[in-house]
Coordinates of C-alpha atoms in Angstrom, one line a residue:
Chain A
M158 CA -15.8 39.3 17.8
S159 CA -14.6 35.8 18.3
T160 CA -11.1 36.8 17.4
L161 CA -8.4 38.6 19.4
T162 CA -6.1 41.1 17.7
L163 CA -2.7 41.5 19.3
R164 CA -0.5 44.4 18.2
F165 CA 2.6 45.8 19.9
A166 CA 5.4 47.7 18.1
A167 CA 6.5 45.7 15.1
F168 CA 4.4 42.6 16.1
S169 CA 0.9 41.8 15.2
T170 CA -1.3 38.7 15.0
R171 CA -4.8 37.6 15.3
V172 CA -5.9 34.5 17.3
P173 CA -9.4 32.9 17.7
R174 CA -10.6 33.6 21.3
R175 CA -11.5 29.9 21.7
L176 CA -7.9 28.9 21.0
V177 CA -6.6 31.3 23.7
V178 CA -9.1 29.8 26.2
V179 CA -8.1 26.2 25.3
N180 CA -4.4 27.0 25.6
A181 CA -4.9 28.6 29.0
A182 CA -7.0 25.7 30.2
L183 CA -4.5 23.2 29.0
F184 CA -1.7 25.1 30.7
V185 CA -3.6 25.1 34.0
V186 CA -4.5 21.4 33.8
L187 CA -0.8 20.6 32.9
L188 CA 0.4 22.5 36.0
A189 CA -2.1 20.6 38.2
V190 CA -1.1 17.2 36.8
A191 CA 2.6 18.1 37.2
G192 CA 2.0 19.3 40.8
S193 CA 0.2 16.2 41.7
G194 CA 3.0 14.2 40.2
L195 CA 5.5 15.9 42.5
L196 CA 3.4 15.6 45.6
G197 CA 1.6 12.3 45.4
G198 CA 2.7 8.8 44.5
T199 CA 4.1 6.0 46.7
Y200 CA 5.9 8.5 48.9
P201 CA 3.6 11.5 49.5
I202 CA 5.2 14.8 50.0
G203 CA 3.5 17.9 51.5
V204 CA 3.6 21.3 49.7
T205 CA 5.9 22.8 52.4
E206 CA 8.3 19.9 52.2
L207 CA 8.3 20.2 48.4
M208 CA 9.1 23.9 48.6
A209 CA 11.9 23.1 51.1
A210 CA 13.2 20.4 48.8
L211 CA 13.2 22.8 45.8
S212 CA 15.3 25.3 47.8
G213 CA 17.6 22.6 49.1
A214 CA 16.4 22.6 52.8
A215 CA 14.4 19.4 53.1
D216 CA 15.5 16.2 54.8
P217 CA 17.8 14.0 52.8
V218 CA 15.2 11.4 51.8
T219 CA 12.7 14.0 50.6
Q220 CA 15.5 15.9 49.0
M221 CA 16.6 12.8 47.0
V222 CA 13.0 11.8 46.0
V223 CA 12.2 15.3 44.7
M224 CA 15.5 16.4 43.2
E225 CA 17.0 13.2 41.9
N226 CA 13.8 11.2 41.1
R227 CA 10.6 13.1 40.6
L228 CA 11.7 16.5 39.2
P229 CA 14.0 15.3 36.4
R230 CA 11.4 12.6 35.5
L231 CA 8.6 15.2 35.4
L232 CA 10.6 17.8 33.4
T233 CA 11.8 15.1 31.0
A234 CA 8.2 13.9 30.5
L235 CA 7.1 17.5 29.9
G236 CA 9.8 18.3 27.5
V237 CA 9.4 15.1 25.5
G238 CA 5.7 15.6 25.4
L239 CA 6.0 19.1 24.1
A240 CA 8.5 18.0 21.5
F241 CA 6.5 15.1 20.2
G242 CA 3.2 17.1 20.2
M243 CA 4.8 19.9 18.2
A244 CA 6.5 17.5 15.7
G245 CA 3.2 15.5 15.2
E246 CA 1.3 18.7 14.5
M247 CA 3.9 19.9 12.0
V248 CA 4.0 16.7 9.9
Q249 CA 0.2 16.1 10.1
T250 CA -0.4 19.6 8.9
L251 CA 2.1 19.4 6.1
L252 CA 0.7 16.2 4.8
R253 CA -2.9 17.2 5.5
N254 CA -3.5 13.8 7.1
P255 CA -3.7 13.0 10.9
L256 CA -2.3 9.5 10.2
A257 CA 0.9 11.1 8.9
S258 CA 2.5 11.7 12.2
P259 CA 6.2 11.1 12.9
D260 CA 5.5 8.1 15.1
V261 CA 3.3 6.4 12.5
I262 CA 5.4 7.0 9.5
G263 CA 8.7 5.8 11.0
F264 CA 10.6 8.9 12.2
S265 CA 10.4 7.8 15.8
A266 CA 11.2 4.1 15.0
G267 CA 14.2 5.3 13.0
A268 CA 15.4 7.6 15.8
G269 CA 15.0 4.7 18.3
L270 CA 16.9 2.3 16.1
G271 CA 19.7 4.9 15.6
A272 CA 19.9 5.2 19.4
V273 CA 20.0 1.4 19.9
I274 CA 22.7 1.0 17.2
I275 CA 24.9 3.7 18.8
V276 CA 24.6 2.1 22.2
A277 CA 25.4 -1.3 20.8
L278 CA 28.4 0.0 18.9
T279 CA 29.9 2.2 21.6
G280 CA 28.7 0.3 24.7
A281 CA 27.8 3.7 26.2
T282 CA 24.9 6.1 26.1
G283 CA 27.0 9.2 25.5
L284 CA 26.3 9.4 21.8
V285 CA 22.6 8.6 21.8
L286 CA 21.5 12.0 20.6
P287 CA 23.5 12.0 17.3
G288 CA 22.4 8.4 16.8
A289 CA 18.7 9.3 17.3
L290 CA 19.0 12.4 15.1
A291 CA 20.8 10.4 12.3
G292 CA 18.3 7.5 12.6
G293 CA 15.4 9.9 12.3
A294 CA 16.9 11.8 9.4
L295 CA 17.9 8.7 7.4
T296 CA 14.4 7.3 7.9
A297 CA 12.8 10.6 6.7
A298 CA 15.2 10.7 3.7
L299 CA 14.5 7.1 2.8
L300 CA 10.7 7.7 3.1
L301 CA 10.8 10.8 0.8
A302 CA 13.1 9.0 -1.7
L303 CA 10.6 6.0 -1.8
V304 CA 7.6 8.3 -2.5
W305 CA 9.5 10.9 -4.6
N306 CA 7.9 10.0 -7.9
K307 CA 4.5 10.3 -6.4
G308 CA 5.0 13.9 -5.4
M309 CA 4.1 14.6 -1.7
N310 CA 1.1 12.2 -1.9
P311 CA 0.0 11.8 1.8
G312 CA -1.7 8.4 1.2
A313 CA 1.5 7.0 -0.3
I314 CA 3.6 8.5 2.5
V315 CA 1.4 7.0 5.2
L316 CA 1.5 3.5 3.7
V317 CA 5.2 3.5 3.0
G318 CA 5.8 5.1 6.4
I319 CA 3.9 2.3 8.2
G320 CA 5.9 -0.2 6.2
L321 CA 9.1 1.5 7.3
T322 CA 8.0 1.5 11.0
V323 CA 7.3 -2.3 10.9
T324 CA 10.6 -2.9 9.0
L325 CA 12.6 -0.8 11.5
G326 CA 10.9 -2.7 14.4
V327 CA 12.1 -6.0 13.0
V328 CA 15.6 -4.7 12.6
T329 CA 15.5 -3.4 16.2
D330 CA 14.3 -6.8 17.5
L331 CA 17.1 -8.5 15.6
M332 CA 19.6 -6.2 17.2
M333 CA 18.2 -7.1 20.6
V334 CA 18.6 -10.8 20.1
R335 CA 22.2 -10.3 19.1
L336 CA 23.1 -8.1 22.1
D337 CA 24.1 -9.5 25.4
A338 CA 21.5 -9.5 28.2
N339 CA 23.1 -6.8 30.3
N340 CA 22.5 -4.1 27.7
V341 CA 19.0 -5.1 26.8
G342 CA 17.3 -3.7 30.0
E343 CA 18.7 -0.2 29.3
L344 CA 17.9 -0.5 25.6
V345 CA 14.2 -1.1 26.1
K346 CA 13.9 2.6 26.7
W347 CA 14.7 3.5 23.1
I348 CA 12.5 0.8 21.7
M349 CA 9.3 1.3 23.8
G350 CA 9.9 4.6 25.4
S351 CA 10.3 5.0 29.1
L352 CA 10.3 7.8 31.7
S353 CA 11.5 5.8 34.7
A354 CA 14.9 6.7 36.2
R355 CA 15.3 9.8 34.1
S356 CA 18.4 11.8 35.0
W357 CA 19.1 15.5 34.8
G358 CA 21.1 14.6 31.7
D359 CA 17.9 13.5 29.9
T360 CA 16.1 16.6 31.1
G361 CA 18.8 18.9 29.9
L362 CA 19.0 17.1 26.5
V363 CA 15.3 17.5 25.6
W364 CA 15.0 21.0 26.9
A365 CA 18.1 22.1 25.0
G366 CA 16.5 20.7 21.9
L367 CA 13.3 22.6 22.6
A368 CA 15.2 25.8 23.3
V369 CA 16.7 25.7 19.8
V370 CA 13.8 24.2 17.8
A371 CA 10.7 25.7 19.5
P372 CA 11.4 29.3 18.4
L373 CA 12.2 28.2 14.9
A374 CA 9.0 26.2 14.8
A375 CA 7.0 29.2 16.1
W376 CA 8.6 31.3 13.3
H377 CA 7.9 28.6 10.7
Q378 CA 4.2 28.3 11.8
F379 CA 3.4 31.2 9.4
A380 CA 4.7 29.4 6.4
L381 CA 3.3 26.0 7.5
A382 CA -0.2 27.6 7.8
R383 CA 0.1 28.7 4.2
L384 CA 1.1 25.1 3.1
T385 CA -2.3 23.9 4.1
M386 CA -3.8 25.6 1.1
A387 CA -3.8 24.0 -2.4
D388 CA -0.3 24.1 -3.9
D389 CA -1.2 26.7 -6.5
V390 CA -2.7 29.0 -3.9
T391 CA 0.4 28.7 -1.6
A392 CA 2.7 29.4 -4.5
T393 CA 0.8 32.4 -5.9
L394 CA 0.7 33.8 -2.3
G395 CA 4.5 34.0 -2.6
Q396 CA 5.4 31.0 -0.5
S397 CA 8.0 28.5 -1.6
L398 CA 6.6 25.0 -1.5
V399 CA 9.8 23.0 -1.5
Q400 CA 11.5 25.2 1.1
G401 CA 8.5 25.2 3.4
R402 CA 8.2 21.4 3.2
V403 CA 11.9 20.7 3.8
I404 CA 12.0 23.1 6.8
T405 CA 8.9 21.4 8.3
I406 CA 10.4 17.9 7.9
V407 CA 13.8 18.9 9.3
L408 CA 12.3 20.6 12.4
A409 CA 10.1 17.6 13.1
V410 CA 12.9 15.2 12.7
V411 CA 15.1 17.2 15.1
L412 CA 12.3 17.4 17.7
V413 CA 11.7 13.7 17.4
G414 CA 15.4 13.0 17.6
F415 CA 15.8 14.9 20.9
G416 CA 12.7 13.4 22.3
V417 CA 13.7 9.9 21.5
A418 CA 17.2 10.4 22.8
A419 CA 15.8 11.5 26.1
A420 CA 12.9 9.0 26.6
G421 CA 12.5 6.7 23.6
P422 CA 9.7 6.8 21.0
L423 CA 6.7 7.0 23.4
P424 CA 4.3 5.7 20.6
F425 CA 1.3 7.7 19.7
V426 CA 2.1 10.9 21.6
A427 CA 2.9 12.8 18.4
F428 CA -0.1 11.2 16.7
V429 CA -2.8 12.0 19.3
A430 CA -1.7 15.6 20.1
G431 CA -2.9 17.2 16.9
P432 CA -6.4 15.6 16.6
I433 CA -7.1 16.3 20.3
A434 CA -5.9 19.9 20.1
H435 CA -8.1 20.6 17.1
G436 CA -11.1 18.7 18.6
L437 CA -10.8 21.2 21.5
S438 CA -9.9 24.4 19.7
R439 CA -11.7 23.9 16.4
A440 CA -9.1 26.2 14.9
P441 CA -7.6 25.4 11.5
R442 CA -4.2 23.7 11.5
P443 CA -1.5 24.3 12.5
T444 CA -1.7 25.2 16.2
L445 CA 1.7 24.2 17.4
L446 CA 1.4 25.5 21.0
T447 CA -1.9 23.7 21.6
A448 CA -0.6 20.4 20.2
A449 CA 2.6 20.7 22.2
L450 CA 0.6 21.2 25.4
V451 CA -1.7 18.2 24.6
G452 CA 1.4 16.1 23.9
A453 CA 2.9 17.1 27.3
L454 CA -0.4 16.3 29.1
V455 CA -0.8 12.9 27.4
T456 CA 2.8 12.1 28.3
L457 CA 2.4 13.1 32.0
L458 CA -0.8 11.2 32.3
A459 CA 0.8 8.1 30.7
D460 CA 3.6 8.4 33.2
H461 CA 1.2 8.8 36.1
M462 CA -0.4 5.5 35.0
A463 CA 2.9 3.8 34.8
Q464 CA 3.8 5.0 38.3
A465 CA 0.4 4.2 39.8
L466 CA 0.9 0.4 39.2
P467 CA 2.2 -1.6 42.2
G468 CA 6.0 -1.8 42.3
F469 CA 6.4 -5.4 41.1
F470 CA 4.4 -4.6 38.0
V471 CA 6.7 -2.1 36.2
L472 CA 5.7 -1.2 32.7
P473 CA 7.4 1.6 30.6
A474 CA 5.3 4.7 30.0
G475 CA 5.4 3.9 26.2
I476 CA 2.9 1.1 26.9
F477 CA 0.5 3.7 28.4
T478 CA 0.9 6.3 25.6
A479 CA 0.0 3.5 23.2
L480 CA -3.0 2.7 25.4
I481 CA -4.2 6.3 25.1
G482 CA -3.3 6.4 21.4
A483 CA -5.0 3.3 20.1
P484 CA -8.6 4.6 20.7
V485 CA -7.7 7.9 19.1
L486 CA -6.3 6.0 16.1
I487 CA -9.5 4.1 15.7
W488 CA -11.5 7.4 16.1
V489 CA -9.4 9.1 13.4
L490 CA -9.8 6.1 11.0
I491 CA -13.6 6.1 11.5
V492 CA -13.9 9.9 10.9
Q493 CA -11.7 9.6 7.8
S494 CA -13.6 6.7 6.3
R495 CA -16.9 8.5 7.0
R496 CA -15.7 11.7 5.3
R497 CA -14.6 9.7 2.3
R498 CA -18.0 8.0 2.0
R499 CA -19.8 11.4 2.0
Chain B
M56 CA 4.2 47.7 -24.0
T57 CA 1.6 46.5 -21.5
Q58 CA 2.3 45.3 -17.9
L59 CA 1.7 41.7 -18.7
S60 CA 2.9 40.1 -22.0
T61 CA 4.4 37.0 -23.4
K62 CA 7.0 36.6 -26.1
N63 CA 7.5 33.4 -28.3
L64 CA 6.2 31.3 -25.4
D65 CA 6.2 27.5 -25.6
L66 CA 4.5 25.8 -22.6
G67 CA 4.1 22.2 -21.6
Y68 CA 4.6 19.6 -19.0
G69 CA 7.5 17.7 -20.4
G70 CA 7.0 16.1 -23.8
A71 CA 5.5 18.1 -26.7
P72 CA 4.5 21.7 -25.9
V73 CA 0.8 22.4 -25.2
L74 CA 1.1 25.9 -26.4
K75 CA 3.5 27.0 -29.2
D76 CA 5.0 30.4 -29.9
I77 CA 2.5 32.5 -28.0
T78 CA 3.2 36.3 -28.3
L79 CA 0.6 38.3 -26.5
D80 CA 0.0 41.7 -24.9
I81 CA -2.6 41.7 -22.1
P82 CA -4.4 45.1 -22.3
D83 CA -3.9 47.1 -19.1
G84 CA -6.9 48.0 -17.0
Q85 CA -9.3 45.7 -19.0
I86 CA -10.8 42.3 -18.7
T87 CA -9.3 39.7 -21.1
A88 CA -11.1 36.4 -21.5
V89 CA -9.1 33.4 -22.8
V90 CA -11.5 31.0 -24.6
G91 CA -11.1 27.9 -26.6
P92 CA -12.1 24.2 -26.6
N93 CA -10.9 21.8 -23.9
A94 CA -7.2 21.0 -23.8
C95 CA -6.4 24.0 -26.0
G96 CA -4.0 25.3 -23.3
K97 CA -6.1 28.1 -21.7
S98 CA -5.3 27.2 -18.1
T99 CA -1.7 26.4 -19.0
L100 CA -1.3 29.9 -20.3
L101 CA -2.8 31.3 -17.1
R102 CA -0.6 29.2 -14.9
C103 CA 2.4 30.4 -16.7
L104 CA 1.3 34.1 -16.2
A105 CA 0.9 33.2 -12.5
R106 CA 4.5 31.9 -12.4
L107 CA 3.3 28.4 -11.6
I108 CA 4.9 26.7 -14.6
K109 CA 8.2 27.6 -16.3
P110 CA 8.2 28.3 -20.1
M111 CA 9.9 25.7 -22.2
R112 CA 11.0 28.5 -24.5
G113 CA 10.3 32.2 -24.6
E114 CA 9.2 34.4 -21.7
A115 CA 6.2 35.6 -19.8
L116 CA 7.0 39.3 -19.0
L117 CA 5.9 41.6 -16.1
D118 CA 6.9 45.2 -17.0
G119 CA 9.4 43.7 -19.5
T120 CA 11.1 41.5 -16.9
P121 CA 10.8 37.7 -17.2
I122 CA 8.4 36.6 -14.4
H123 CA 10.5 33.5 -13.7
K124 CA 13.5 35.7 -12.9
L125 CA 11.5 37.7 -10.3
N126 CA 11.3 36.8 -6.6
T127 CA 8.2 34.7 -5.7
K128 CA 7.0 37.2 -3.1
A129 CA 7.5 40.2 -5.4
V130 CA 5.4 38.6 -8.0
A131 CA 2.7 37.7 -5.4
R132 CA 2.4 41.4 -4.6
R133 CA 1.7 42.2 -8.3
I134 CA -0.3 39.2 -9.6
A135 CA -3.0 37.2 -7.8
L136 CA -4.5 33.9 -9.1
L137 CA -7.9 32.4 -8.3
P138 CA -7.4 28.8 -9.1
Q139 CA -10.1 26.5 -10.4
S140 CA -12.4 25.0 -7.7
A141 CA -10.1 25.8 -4.7
E142 CA -10.9 24.3 -1.4
A143 CA -10.4 25.8 2.0
P144 CA -8.8 23.8 4.8
A145 CA -11.2 22.3 7.4
G146 CA -12.3 24.7 10.1
M147 CA -11.2 27.9 8.2
R148 CA -13.5 30.8 8.6
V149 CA -14.2 33.4 5.9
I150 CA -12.1 36.1 7.5
D151 CA -9.2 33.6 7.9
L152 CA -9.3 32.8 4.2
V153 CA -9.5 36.4 3.1
A154 CA -6.6 37.3 5.5
R155 CA -4.5 34.6 3.8
G156 CA -4.5 36.9 0.8
R157 CA -2.3 39.3 2.8
T158 CA 0.5 36.7 2.9
P159 CA 2.9 38.4 0.5
H160 CA 2.6 41.6 2.5
Q161 CA 3.2 39.9 5.9
T162 CA 6.0 38.4 7.9
P163 CA 5.9 35.8 10.8
L164 CA 6.0 38.8 13.2
Q165 CA 3.7 41.1 11.3
Q166 CA 0.7 39.0 10.7
W167 CA -2.2 41.4 11.2
S168 CA -1.2 45.0 10.8
T169 CA -3.8 47.7 10.7
K170 CA -3.3 47.9 7.0
D171 CA -4.1 44.2 6.7
E172 CA -7.2 44.7 8.7
E173 CA -8.4 47.6 6.5
V174 CA -7.7 45.8 3.2
V175 CA -9.5 42.6 4.4
T176 CA -12.5 44.5 5.8
R177 CA -12.8 46.4 2.5
A178 CA -12.5 43.2 0.4
L179 CA -15.2 41.5 2.5
A180 CA -17.5 44.5 2.1
Q181 CA -16.9 44.7 -1.7
V182 CA -17.9 41.1 -2.2
G183 CA -20.8 41.4 0.2
L184 CA -19.6 39.0 2.9
S185 CA -19.1 41.3 5.9
E186 CA -21.8 39.6 7.8
E187 CA -20.4 36.1 7.0
A188 CA -16.9 36.9 8.2
D189 CA -17.0 34.5 11.1
R190 CA -18.7 31.6 9.4
P191 CA -16.7 28.5 8.3
V192 CA -16.0 28.7 4.5
N193 CA -17.3 25.2 3.9
D194 CA -20.7 26.2 5.3
L195 CA -21.3 28.8 2.6
S196 CA -23.3 28.3 -0.5
G197 CA -21.4 27.9 -3.8
G198 CA -21.8 31.5 -4.9
Q199 CA -20.8 32.8 -1.5
R200 CA -17.8 30.6 -1.4
Q201 CA -16.6 31.8 -4.7
R202 CA -17.1 35.4 -3.5
A203 CA -15.0 34.5 -0.4
W204 CA -12.1 33.4 -2.7
I205 CA -12.5 36.5 -4.8
A206 CA -12.2 38.5 -1.6
M207 CA -9.0 36.6 -0.8
V208 CA -7.3 37.5 -4.1
L209 CA -8.6 41.1 -3.7
A210 CA -6.9 41.3 -0.2
Q211 CA -3.7 40.4 -2.0
D212 CA -3.9 43.9 -3.3
T213 CA -2.4 43.3 -6.7
G214 CA -3.0 45.2 -10.0
I215 CA -3.3 42.0 -11.9
L216 CA -5.9 39.4 -11.3
L217 CA -6.0 36.0 -13.0
L218 CA -9.1 33.9 -12.7
D219 CA -9.2 30.2 -13.8
E220 CA -12.7 29.4 -14.9
P221 CA -14.3 31.4 -12.1
T222 CA -17.8 30.1 -13.0
T223 CA -17.2 26.4 -13.1
F224 CA -19.5 24.4 -10.8
L225 CA -21.7 27.4 -10.2
D226 CA -25.4 27.6 -11.0
L227 CA -26.3 30.0 -13.9
H228 CA -27.5 32.6 -11.4
Y229 CA -24.2 32.6 -9.5
Q230 CA -22.2 32.6 -12.8
I231 CA -23.8 35.9 -13.8
E232 CA -23.5 37.2 -10.2
T233 CA -19.8 36.3 -10.0
L234 CA -18.9 37.9 -13.4
K235 CA -20.9 41.0 -12.6
L236 CA -18.8 41.2 -9.4
V237 CA -15.6 40.8 -11.3
R238 CA -16.6 43.6 -13.6
A239 CA -17.6 45.9 -10.8
L240 CA -14.3 45.2 -8.9
Q241 CA -12.2 45.7 -12.1
Q242 CA -13.8 49.1 -12.7
D243 CA -13.6 50.2 -9.0
R244 CA -9.9 49.1 -8.7
Q245 CA -8.7 49.7 -12.2
L246 CA -7.6 46.0 -12.3
T247 CA -6.1 44.1 -15.2
V248 CA -8.1 40.9 -15.3
V249 CA -7.3 37.8 -17.2
M250 CA -9.9 35.0 -17.0
V251 CA -10.3 31.6 -18.6
L252 CA -13.9 31.0 -19.5
H253 CA -15.6 28.1 -21.0
D254 CA -18.7 29.9 -22.1
I255 CA -18.1 32.1 -25.2
N256 CA -21.3 34.1 -24.6
L257 CA -20.3 35.0 -21.0
A258 CA -16.9 36.0 -22.4
A259 CA -18.5 38.1 -25.1
R260 CA -20.6 39.8 -22.5
F261 CA -18.2 40.4 -19.7
A262 CA -14.8 40.8 -21.4
D263 CA -13.2 43.8 -23.2
H264 CA -10.7 41.6 -25.0
I265 CA -11.0 38.0 -26.1
V266 CA -8.1 35.7 -26.9
A267 CA -9.2 32.6 -28.7
L268 CA -6.9 29.5 -28.6
R269 CA -7.0 26.2 -30.4
G270 CA -4.5 23.4 -30.7
G271 CA -1.9 25.5 -28.8
S272 CA -2.0 28.6 -30.9
I273 CA -3.8 31.9 -30.9
I274 CA -6.5 31.8 -33.6
C275 CA -7.6 35.4 -33.1
Q276 CA -7.9 38.2 -30.5
G277 CA -9.6 41.5 -30.1
A278 CA -12.8 43.1 -28.9
P279 CA -15.8 40.8 -28.6
I280 CA -17.7 42.6 -31.4
E281 CA -14.8 42.0 -33.8
V282 CA -13.7 38.5 -32.7
V283 CA -17.0 36.7 -32.0
T284 CA -18.1 35.9 -35.5
E285 CA -19.5 32.8 -37.2
A286 CA -16.1 32.3 -38.9
M287 CA -14.3 32.4 -35.6
I288 CA -16.6 30.0 -33.9
E289 CA -16.1 27.6 -36.8
A290 CA -12.3 28.0 -36.6
V291 CA -12.0 27.7 -32.8
Y292 CA -14.8 25.3 -31.8
N293 CA -15.4 23.5 -35.2
L294 CA -19.0 24.4 -34.8
K295 CA -21.6 25.9 -37.2
S296 CA -23.4 28.8 -35.5
Q297 CA -25.3 32.0 -36.0
V298 CA -24.1 35.1 -34.2
V299 CA -26.7 37.6 -33.3
A300 CA -26.7 41.0 -31.5
G301 CA -27.2 40.2 -27.8
P302 CA -29.7 42.0 -25.6
V303 CA -27.0 43.4 -23.3
G304 CA -24.9 46.3 -24.7
D305 CA -23.4 45.5 -28.1
A306 CA -22.2 42.0 -26.9
P307 CA -22.6 39.5 -29.7
Y308 CA -24.5 36.2 -28.8
V309 CA -23.6 32.8 -30.3
I310 CA -26.3 30.3 -31.1
A311 CA -25.0 26.9 -32.0
L312 CA -26.7 25.3 -35.0

């Protein structure tokens, strides 16, 4: 059989074998990429030195490079990638359209603007998380209000969402022009997304968010899977449509809010994770774990690219996630238009 | 009183009601066919029995309790609906689809109990798709696909089965095959089946009880032999016809003139 059945005590589930293999492979690749990130780079570190640094016994320079620079940066990238990948898969599954990911339909831009406004108002970064969460939530609420009379029509949500993303971008630009130059450097992070100079504070932020939301998302995956059927089928199987949709959007907004607060929007990570995950696993949506792992991998690779450039040529990781995302966007558009023609 | 009934039911989608003052007892353990011209409210009635639309007035009752006052999941364990021309999500295999029928018996932790596996295996065998379990639903032929959906509602393990035009978009061959399967399953599991059918001759042949609607009201109901008459065809479809004794059992057969 191509399906594994897992049963222990009051728990039971069935998973396609291929999905298990894909998840395991992604996990291994992720570990390898993470490991190479800790060891390589402009200041190569050996495995023994790395181990020493992790246990606090290395020389001060290595100690600082690993513990203050590389490790928080790596863990932040991992956490943010997991969060964006999961959020993307949730919204794409709910709206049955890969274009409907939180970074395409404005949730990320809203969270980024929320963060920028809070920093501009308070002059500090302490309240970035509530700002990002509020920005994301307000954007989601505005989007749903604008398309309310069209039901949950995915086409309308994507179009209105892209419009919102552009509008929010303009508002953000306007804010930037008004702010004094000292703040702008720091603010770029919440506009473009960046992983450079991450602190343990950012790491703690995104992982705290994951610790709360990931278990809820795993629980909600059961209901989300049922929401992929026609509405009448979902309802007669005993699932509440409204409740399922609201929970999905709320969880996605919270994940995006935490991710954006820690590293900015990182465009296209949420968008590419789901299509790549399903291209690999060929399993029906949703596969939250697979999409989260792909999101983390894409984020780490983008950050590798950002770090591989010579020092005078510093670009934020968000540029590179966009570089990875653009071809996938074109691929999705081609596949969709081909399907429509058939 | 029967398990499923309606009392003074008015149904609609805002505006004027599509169905007016429908009082109906669905016979237990039999196949009821709802027939009538387009837009007579057949599917609307079925959707109300499935708890998908709320009555404007009156009640749809399950064992005497208004369906809309019952919990969604509780209703899903008693009543299953096969909607018209349902589509499976991309990549879904036959067994995944049939397993979805177990939803009202499952929780996020308990997603594939031994009971689930038994019920799904039996449903697949009864519709003759055991061999196709691992194939993608969208690769199946039209007739097989319809059987996969029937297996899904069987896996829901309810006593009441609602089918909304189960033969639409099927070739004649598959139409007969599908309705024979419904009859076999109904007898094997002692199901109460309500199906909306376009074709009065298929209804006369495969149903025990026919409810004929027109313009939002019940014109007549009863056993096919009593109900399917030239006068009834005239009243319901506005059509001159001759009704003859069909070749199968005592089912009457309508020839339009």
